[in-house]
Amino acid sequence: MKHTRRSRTARLAWLAIPVATGLLLAGCSSSGTTGKEPQTITFAFGATNDQDKAAYEGLAKAFESENKGATVTTENLPTQSYGTTIATRVQGGNAPDTFYAEGGTGQSNSILPWAKSGLVLPLDDASIKANIPDSAKSLYTYNGKIYGVPLGTQLNGVIYNDELAQSVGVKIDATTSLDDIIAQCSKARAAGKTIYGLAGSTFQNNGILAVALATSTVYGPNKNWNADRAKNKVTFAGTKGWTTALESIKKMYDAGCFQDGATSAGFDALTNGASSGKILGFFAPSAAAQQIMQAAGGHVKLVALPVGAPQGTKTYLSLSADQGVTASAKTKSPKLATDFLKYIVSDKGQAEYSKQVGTIPVNVSATSTLLPQYAGIKDEMAKNDTRGYAPTEWPNAKIYTDLGNGVQGILTGQMTVKQVLQQMDTDWG
């Protein structure tokens, strides 16, 4: 449980949380084949749990049912080494026909570097391009061609137990400002709870919080900030919004919005705090909400919310569509592989995957039916008060790692906000 992004390992750490928190809550082709191509393709992924495995296998089976005579053979590779394993196979010319990959750049299994090297298949189908939202196209496009499709969209924000919160007089929704949230932290403390749990010793948890805030303070006013940074028009240290985002985390910490011992806490603190009802929410990709609710057997209802922006700043939703699927340029079945990816990004494919893992379909519209946990952000999505997950366009993973580690340093007094941002500028290169 988006680069540099959250690395594959970072994401897997998130996906491991819910299990333990159940109580919370044709013919010629570009690859050169001729004649009738094989009607069997492979689809590789690294499923973290049974739910993920079922989702991937469900896509394969649903595609087969709609394409009689076609077979998709699934291959579940070891999770922790998935990124390097798949990269080795792609570069060695023996990749699966289709496989899980990360949109954008900066990871061992990122799609765009492979596209640049001619290692993945260009998807020459107009409906594929049409079904990928504009906000995600850059993650899958190289030189005007599409090389992969997103599996779904997730909100990077807060998994929140609203019923538990209201029972102690805490009221937070998608429109609540950060100032109003901070003002309620003492009320939660008085009831023996904290509004948020923070695994402060992990760069992943700190990073998702920092980026969620910066989505509003930096990318809200300037959605092209990453492009401007690449052109050296702006810097992390020189952008007021980045300073505001990190200073806001310190304000939350000082106001008791996180549990005691947050700076040294690991993911187990979220697990234990959630299962005991001592934290009202924690920072994670939104698919975690469904996984937790299923693990709890329907005994808890959770919602996905953004991290509120400081007073006077508009709150934007941080959405990531970086988890995707691509196809090998070496496949002997380029048309079948393309058709499979076309299905994944179709309305039916997105509905199938969303139902299994709790994501938002990438082609969602104002009239789309969303899972119940997204009811609180539907208005913001309809108004397009959204931004992509910023680190998916950062050039290397060290930037995100140093951001997350830097947040811990700020909270412990070992680093200043300026030092963290200057390090991120150095990392960018």
XYZ file of C-alpha atoms in Angstrom:
429
model
C 0.000 0.000 0.000
C 2.030 6.290 -6.733
C 7.730 7.519 -7.268
C 10.074 9.058 -6.797
C 7.670 8.172 -5.917
C 6.541 5.650 -3.575
C 8.635 2.693 -4.584
C 6.994 -0.683 -5.111
C 8.309 -1.728 -1.689
C 6.856 1.411 -0.140
C 3.464 0.663 -1.602
C 3.623 -2.915 -0.349
C 4.136 -1.672 3.170
C 0.796 0.096 2.879
C -0.960 -2.922 1.491
C 0.190 -4.996 4.448
C -1.618 -2.769 6.950
C -5.289 -3.655 6.417
C -5.047 -7.339 7.288
C -4.034 -6.463 10.808
C -6.348 -3.488 11.199
C -9.604 -5.303 10.654
C -11.028 -4.164 13.957
C -10.675 -0.499 13.087
C -12.672 0.042 11.553
C -4.519 -9.624 -35.873
C -1.987 -10.362 -38.298
C 0.988 -8.034 -38.747
C 2.133 -6.024 -35.783
C 4.787 -3.637 -34.632
C 6.664 -6.539 -33.084
C 7.144 -8.145 -36.462
C 4.980 -11.246 -36.090
C 2.941 -12.347 -39.107
C -0.024 -14.627 -39.634
C -2.421 -15.692 -36.882
C -0.789 -14.884 -33.586
C -0.983 -17.130 -30.492
C -4.186 -16.652 -28.510
C -2.522 -17.198 -25.142
C -0.647 -14.481 -23.284
C 0.930 -14.255 -19.842
C 0.108 -11.617 -17.232
C 2.598 -11.150 -14.382
C 2.156 -9.235 -11.147
C 3.290 -9.251 -7.540
C 0.177 -9.585 -5.386
C 0.613 -8.636 -1.761
C -2.427 -10.497 -0.480
C -5.286 -12.716 -1.592
C -7.451 -9.724 -2.424
C -4.894 -8.303 -4.841
C -4.346 -11.706 -6.404
C -8.077 -12.140 -6.885
C -8.293 -8.707 -8.508
C -5.561 -9.447 -11.050
C -6.900 -12.906 -11.777
C -10.405 -11.469 -12.018
C -9.295 -9.144 -14.791
C -7.803 -12.069 -16.689
C -10.917 -14.220 -16.314
C -13.279 -11.393 -17.210
C -11.271 -10.685 -20.358
C -11.357 -14.356 -21.312
C -15.126 -14.462 -20.899
C -15.465 -11.538 -23.297
C -12.936 -12.929 -25.772
C -13.785 -16.571 -26.433
C -10.748 -18.601 -27.413
C -8.296 -16.259 -25.704
C -6.337 -17.329 -22.631
C -4.516 -15.163 -20.102
C -2.140 -17.166 -17.924
C -1.372 -15.343 -14.675
C 1.979 -15.393 -12.915
C 2.321 -14.105 -9.346
C 5.953 -13.134 -8.775
C 7.522 -12.615 -5.315
C 6.279 -9.303 -4.018
C 9.339 -7.821 -2.351
C 11.592 -8.388 -5.367
C 8.979 -7.745 -8.039
C 10.422 -4.474 -9.366
C 13.940 -5.760 -9.903
C 12.757 -9.166 -11.120
C 10.505 -7.771 -13.815
C 13.112 -5.203 -14.842
C 15.696 -7.946 -15.329
C 13.307 -9.931 -17.478
C 12.300 -6.930 -19.576
C 15.882 -5.933 -20.217
C 16.821 -9.550 -20.910
C 14.158 -9.925 -23.580
C 12.143 -12.613 -21.772
C 9.430 -10.512 -20.177
C 5.874 -11.780 -19.741
C 3.516 -10.702 -22.522
C 1.779 -8.294 -20.138
C 2.741 -7.283 -16.627
C 2.213 -4.887 -13.751
C 4.383 -1.767 -14.006
C 4.529 1.766 -12.659
C 3.526 4.720 -14.789
C 6.011 7.549 -15.099
C 9.705 7.412 -14.244
C 12.060 6.818 -11.354
C 11.377 3.200 -10.379
C 13.001 -0.050 -11.427
C 9.735 -1.049 -13.086
C 8.730 2.336 -14.534
C 7.153 2.279 -17.976
C 8.559 5.398 -19.641
C 12.259 4.448 -19.546
C 11.337 1.105 -21.135
C 9.286 2.927 -23.762
C 12.264 5.118 -24.565
C 14.401 1.986 -25.006
C 11.838 0.226 -27.189
C 11.245 -2.547 -24.652
C 7.478 -2.185 -24.260
C 4.688 -2.270 -26.818
C 3.105 0.912 -28.187
C -0.664 0.632 -27.867
C -2.135 1.815 -31.145
C -5.780 1.861 -30.158
C -7.741 5.093 -30.029
C -10.072 3.881 -27.274
C -7.128 3.253 -24.943
C -5.965 6.823 -25.267
C -9.516 8.114 -24.869
C -10.078 6.171 -21.641
C -6.935 7.368 -19.869
C -7.703 10.673 -18.121
C -5.654 13.693 -19.121
C -4.209 13.908 -15.617
C -2.635 10.448 -16.051
C -1.659 10.449 -19.729
C 1.846 11.763 -19.073
C 2.580 8.670 -16.970
C 1.991 6.359 -19.915
C 2.956 8.445 -22.947
C 6.302 8.722 -24.725
C 6.748 10.630 -27.993
C 3.003 10.818 -28.432
C 2.375 7.080 -28.048
C 0.706 5.220 -25.182
C 2.719 2.373 -23.614
C 0.577 1.277 -20.699
C -2.758 1.683 -18.928
C -3.653 2.516 -15.315
C -5.402 -0.081 -13.176
C -7.370 2.534 -11.285
C -7.119 5.715 -9.272
C -6.528 6.163 -5.547
C -6.850 9.125 -3.245
C -3.660 9.681 -1.279
C -4.927 11.057 1.975
C -6.656 9.768 5.092
C -8.460 6.532 5.873
C -10.921 7.786 8.466
C -13.479 6.305 10.865
C -16.079 9.044 10.817
C -18.539 7.242 13.098
C -15.896 6.825 15.783
C -14.785 10.440 15.368
C -18.282 11.844 15.743
C -18.822 9.739 18.859
C -16.170 11.863 20.576
C -17.306 15.152 19.041
C -14.735 15.388 16.245
C -16.176 16.508 12.915
C -13.991 16.410 9.806
C -15.006 16.155 6.163
C -13.502 16.975 2.771
C -14.117 20.705 3.295
C -12.564 21.011 6.768
C -9.456 23.187 6.790
C -6.253 22.059 8.442
C -6.641 24.837 11.004
C -10.055 23.469 12.001
C -8.623 19.954 12.212
C -5.792 21.112 14.454
C -8.289 22.938 16.668
C -10.058 19.616 17.343
C -6.952 17.628 18.257
C -7.241 18.490 21.948
C -10.859 17.289 21.968
C -9.779 13.904 20.595
C -6.984 13.763 23.188
C -9.460 14.442 25.978
C -11.394 11.371 24.833
C -8.274 9.226 24.916
C -7.746 9.258 21.169
C -5.757 11.095 18.515
C -7.141 12.301 15.227
C -4.304 10.797 13.213
C -1.876 7.946 13.613
C 1.582 8.553 12.167
C 4.292 5.963 11.546
C 6.940 8.654 11.870
C 9.951 6.346 11.563
C 8.897 5.343 8.035
C 9.569 7.634 5.117
C 6.531 6.203 3.312
C 4.004 7.393 5.892
C 5.629 10.781 6.364
C 5.947 11.220 2.612
C 2.315 10.599 1.788
C 1.281 13.180 4.402
C 3.727 15.773 3.088
C 2.693 15.284 -0.537
C -1.006 15.364 0.360
C -0.482 18.795 1.935
C 1.702 20.038 -0.924
C -0.989 18.970 -3.386
C -2.977 21.945 -2.085
C -0.222 24.394 -1.131
C 2.050 23.835 -4.154
C 0.300 22.000 -6.975
C -3.107 23.578 -6.422
C -1.888 27.036 -7.405
C 0.603 25.661 -9.961
C -0.315 22.293 -11.443
C 2.780 22.550 -13.665
C 5.186 22.883 -10.745
C 7.053 19.670 -11.613
C 7.587 20.822 -15.193
C 8.804 24.171 -13.904
C 11.192 22.399 -11.516
C 12.572 20.335 -14.403
C 13.318 23.606 -16.214
C 14.885 25.075 -13.043
C 12.216 27.775 -12.925
C 11.363 26.876 -9.344
C 12.971 25.007 -6.455
C 11.668 23.164 -3.414
C 13.452 25.509 -1.045
C 12.309 28.593 -2.928
C 8.629 27.665 -3.104
C 6.557 29.023 -0.225
C 3.972 26.269 -0.608
C 6.531 23.566 0.161
C 7.632 25.416 3.274
C 4.002 25.783 4.346
C 3.347 22.062 3.836
C 6.226 20.954 6.044
C 5.632 23.615 8.666
C 2.013 22.445 8.827
C 3.108 18.939 9.804
C 5.081 20.417 12.704
C 1.992 22.386 13.777
C -0.029 19.178 13.768
C 2.618 17.460 15.855
C 2.830 20.298 18.386
C -0.980 20.331 18.732
C -1.087 16.631 19.641
C -2.768 15.555 16.428
C -0.555 12.431 16.281
C -0.267 9.686 18.868
C 2.424 9.765 21.565
C 5.751 8.453 20.288
C 4.790 9.184 16.692
C 8.304 10.129 15.579
C 9.704 6.694 16.362
C 6.600 4.699 15.475
C 6.394 2.100 12.722
C 3.443 0.717 10.833
C 2.583 -1.435 13.841
C 1.569 1.746 15.667
C -1.137 2.270 13.064
C -2.182 -1.359 13.362
C -2.362 -1.302 17.142
C -3.882 2.162 17.380
C -6.533 1.349 14.819
C -7.495 -2.014 16.270
C -7.845 -0.509 19.752
C -9.847 2.472 18.515
C -7.267 4.963 19.776
C -6.671 6.673 16.422
C -9.429 8.036 14.201
C -7.531 7.842 10.931
C -4.176 7.391 9.251
C -2.469 8.377 6.023
C -2.633 5.840 3.214
C -3.832 5.241 -0.352
C -7.611 4.962 -0.334
C -7.879 1.314 -1.396
C -6.902 0.485 2.190
C -10.387 1.488 3.311
C -12.098 -1.366 1.515
C -9.470 -3.885 2.598
C -9.941 -2.936 6.244
C -13.716 -3.011 6.044
C -13.665 -6.448 4.459
C -11.242 -7.709 7.104
C -13.599 -6.367 9.783
C -16.501 -8.320 8.334
C -18.597 -5.230 7.771
C -18.471 -4.110 11.402
C -16.880 -0.763 10.594
C -17.493 1.907 7.961
C -14.553 3.951 6.754
C -14.250 6.908 4.435
C -11.448 8.346 2.331
C -10.702 12.025 2.868
C -8.054 14.505 1.744
C -5.705 16.154 4.209
C -7.230 19.584 4.713
C -5.310 22.596 3.450
C -4.352 25.503 5.715
C -6.998 28.198 6.168
C -7.246 30.385 3.064
C -5.816 27.707 0.756
C -8.091 25.565 -1.387
C -7.972 21.839 -0.681
C -7.175 19.626 -3.657
C -7.459 15.855 -3.807
C -4.193 14.008 -4.414
C -5.028 11.274 -6.927
C -2.615 8.694 -8.282
C -3.111 6.476 -11.302
C 0.450 5.205 -11.470
C -0.259 1.525 -10.851
C -0.617 0.087 -14.308
C -0.077 -2.657 -16.841
C 2.154 -2.660 -19.907
C 3.078 -5.183 -22.601
C 6.411 -6.504 -23.807
C 7.641 -5.390 -27.201
C 8.770 -8.996 -27.645
C 5.310 -10.531 -27.297
C 4.260 -12.893 -30.072
C 0.660 -11.772 -29.555
C 0.726 -7.964 -29.802
C -2.917 -7.654 -30.822
C -4.139 -9.892 -28.008
C -1.910 -8.075 -25.505
C -3.263 -4.732 -26.716
C -6.823 -6.008 -26.455
C -6.188 -7.124 -22.876
C -4.887 -3.693 -21.876
C -7.784 -2.127 -23.755
C -10.137 -4.186 -21.586
C -8.356 -3.181 -18.377
C -8.947 0.515 -19.045
C -12.494 0.032 -20.368
C -15.578 0.768 -18.258
C -16.081 -2.956 -17.606
C -12.445 -3.586 -16.711
C -12.252 -0.630 -14.378
C -15.488 -1.626 -12.659
C -14.185 -5.185 -12.200
C -10.903 -4.066 -10.652
C -12.458 -1.329 -8.513
C -14.966 -3.772 -7.070
C -12.162 -6.077 -5.975
C -9.664 -3.632 -4.475
C -11.598 -0.468 -3.695
C -10.059 1.970 -6.157
C -11.752 4.697 -8.202
C -12.230 3.947 -11.926
C -9.849 6.108 -13.939
C -12.622 7.147 -16.320
C -14.879 8.309 -13.515
C -17.353 11.091 -14.309
C -19.700 13.262 -12.290
C -22.463 10.710 -12.846
C -20.387 7.628 -12.015
C -21.388 5.411 -9.115
C -18.505 5.285 -6.654
C -17.934 2.941 -3.755
C -19.521 4.248 -0.510
C -16.196 5.256 1.025
C -15.799 7.918 -1.670
C -19.145 9.617 -1.094
C -17.487 12.417 0.852
C -15.195 13.468 -1.991
C -17.553 13.059 -4.942
C -18.303 16.799 -5.100
C -14.596 17.649 -5.196
C -14.059 15.116 -7.967
C -17.013 16.475 -9.927
C -15.554 19.980 -9.634
C -12.157 18.586 -10.709
C -10.522 19.889 -7.555
C -7.830 17.281 -8.084
C -4.152 16.963 -8.852
C -2.048 13.947 -9.728
C 0.287 12.340 -7.221
C 3.248 14.693 -7.586
C 6.180 12.286 -7.040
C 5.196 10.189 -10.071
C 6.945 12.823 -12.180
C 10.023 13.273 -9.998
C 13.228 12.016 -11.630
C 14.403 9.612 -8.899
C 13.264 7.842 -5.769
C 15.745 9.568 -3.444
C 13.723 12.787 -3.471
C 10.704 11.089 -1.960
C 12.787 9.100 0.504
C 14.563 12.208 1.745
C 11.267 14.053 2.019
C 9.837 11.344 4.264
C 12.971 10.998 6.357
C 13.200 14.772 6.535
C 9.740 15.036 8.053
C 10.916 12.833 10.913
C 13.961 15.072 11.295
C 11.775 18.168 11.475
C 9.566 16.651 14.169
C 12.533 15.558 16.268
C 14.346 18.865 15.841
C 17.274 17.306 13.998
C 16.535 19.108 10.728
C 14.954 22.357 9.656
C 12.344 22.714 6.948
C 14.875 24.606 4.848
C 17.454 21.818 5.149
C 14.932 19.191 4.038
C 13.882 21.189 1.003
C 17.466 22.005 0.057
C 18.284 18.284 0.191
C 15.372 17.566 -2.140
C 16.715 20.158 -4.571
C 20.118 18.481 -4.443
C 18.492 15.108 -5.072
C 16.674 16.463 -8.125
C 20.022 17.298 -9.696
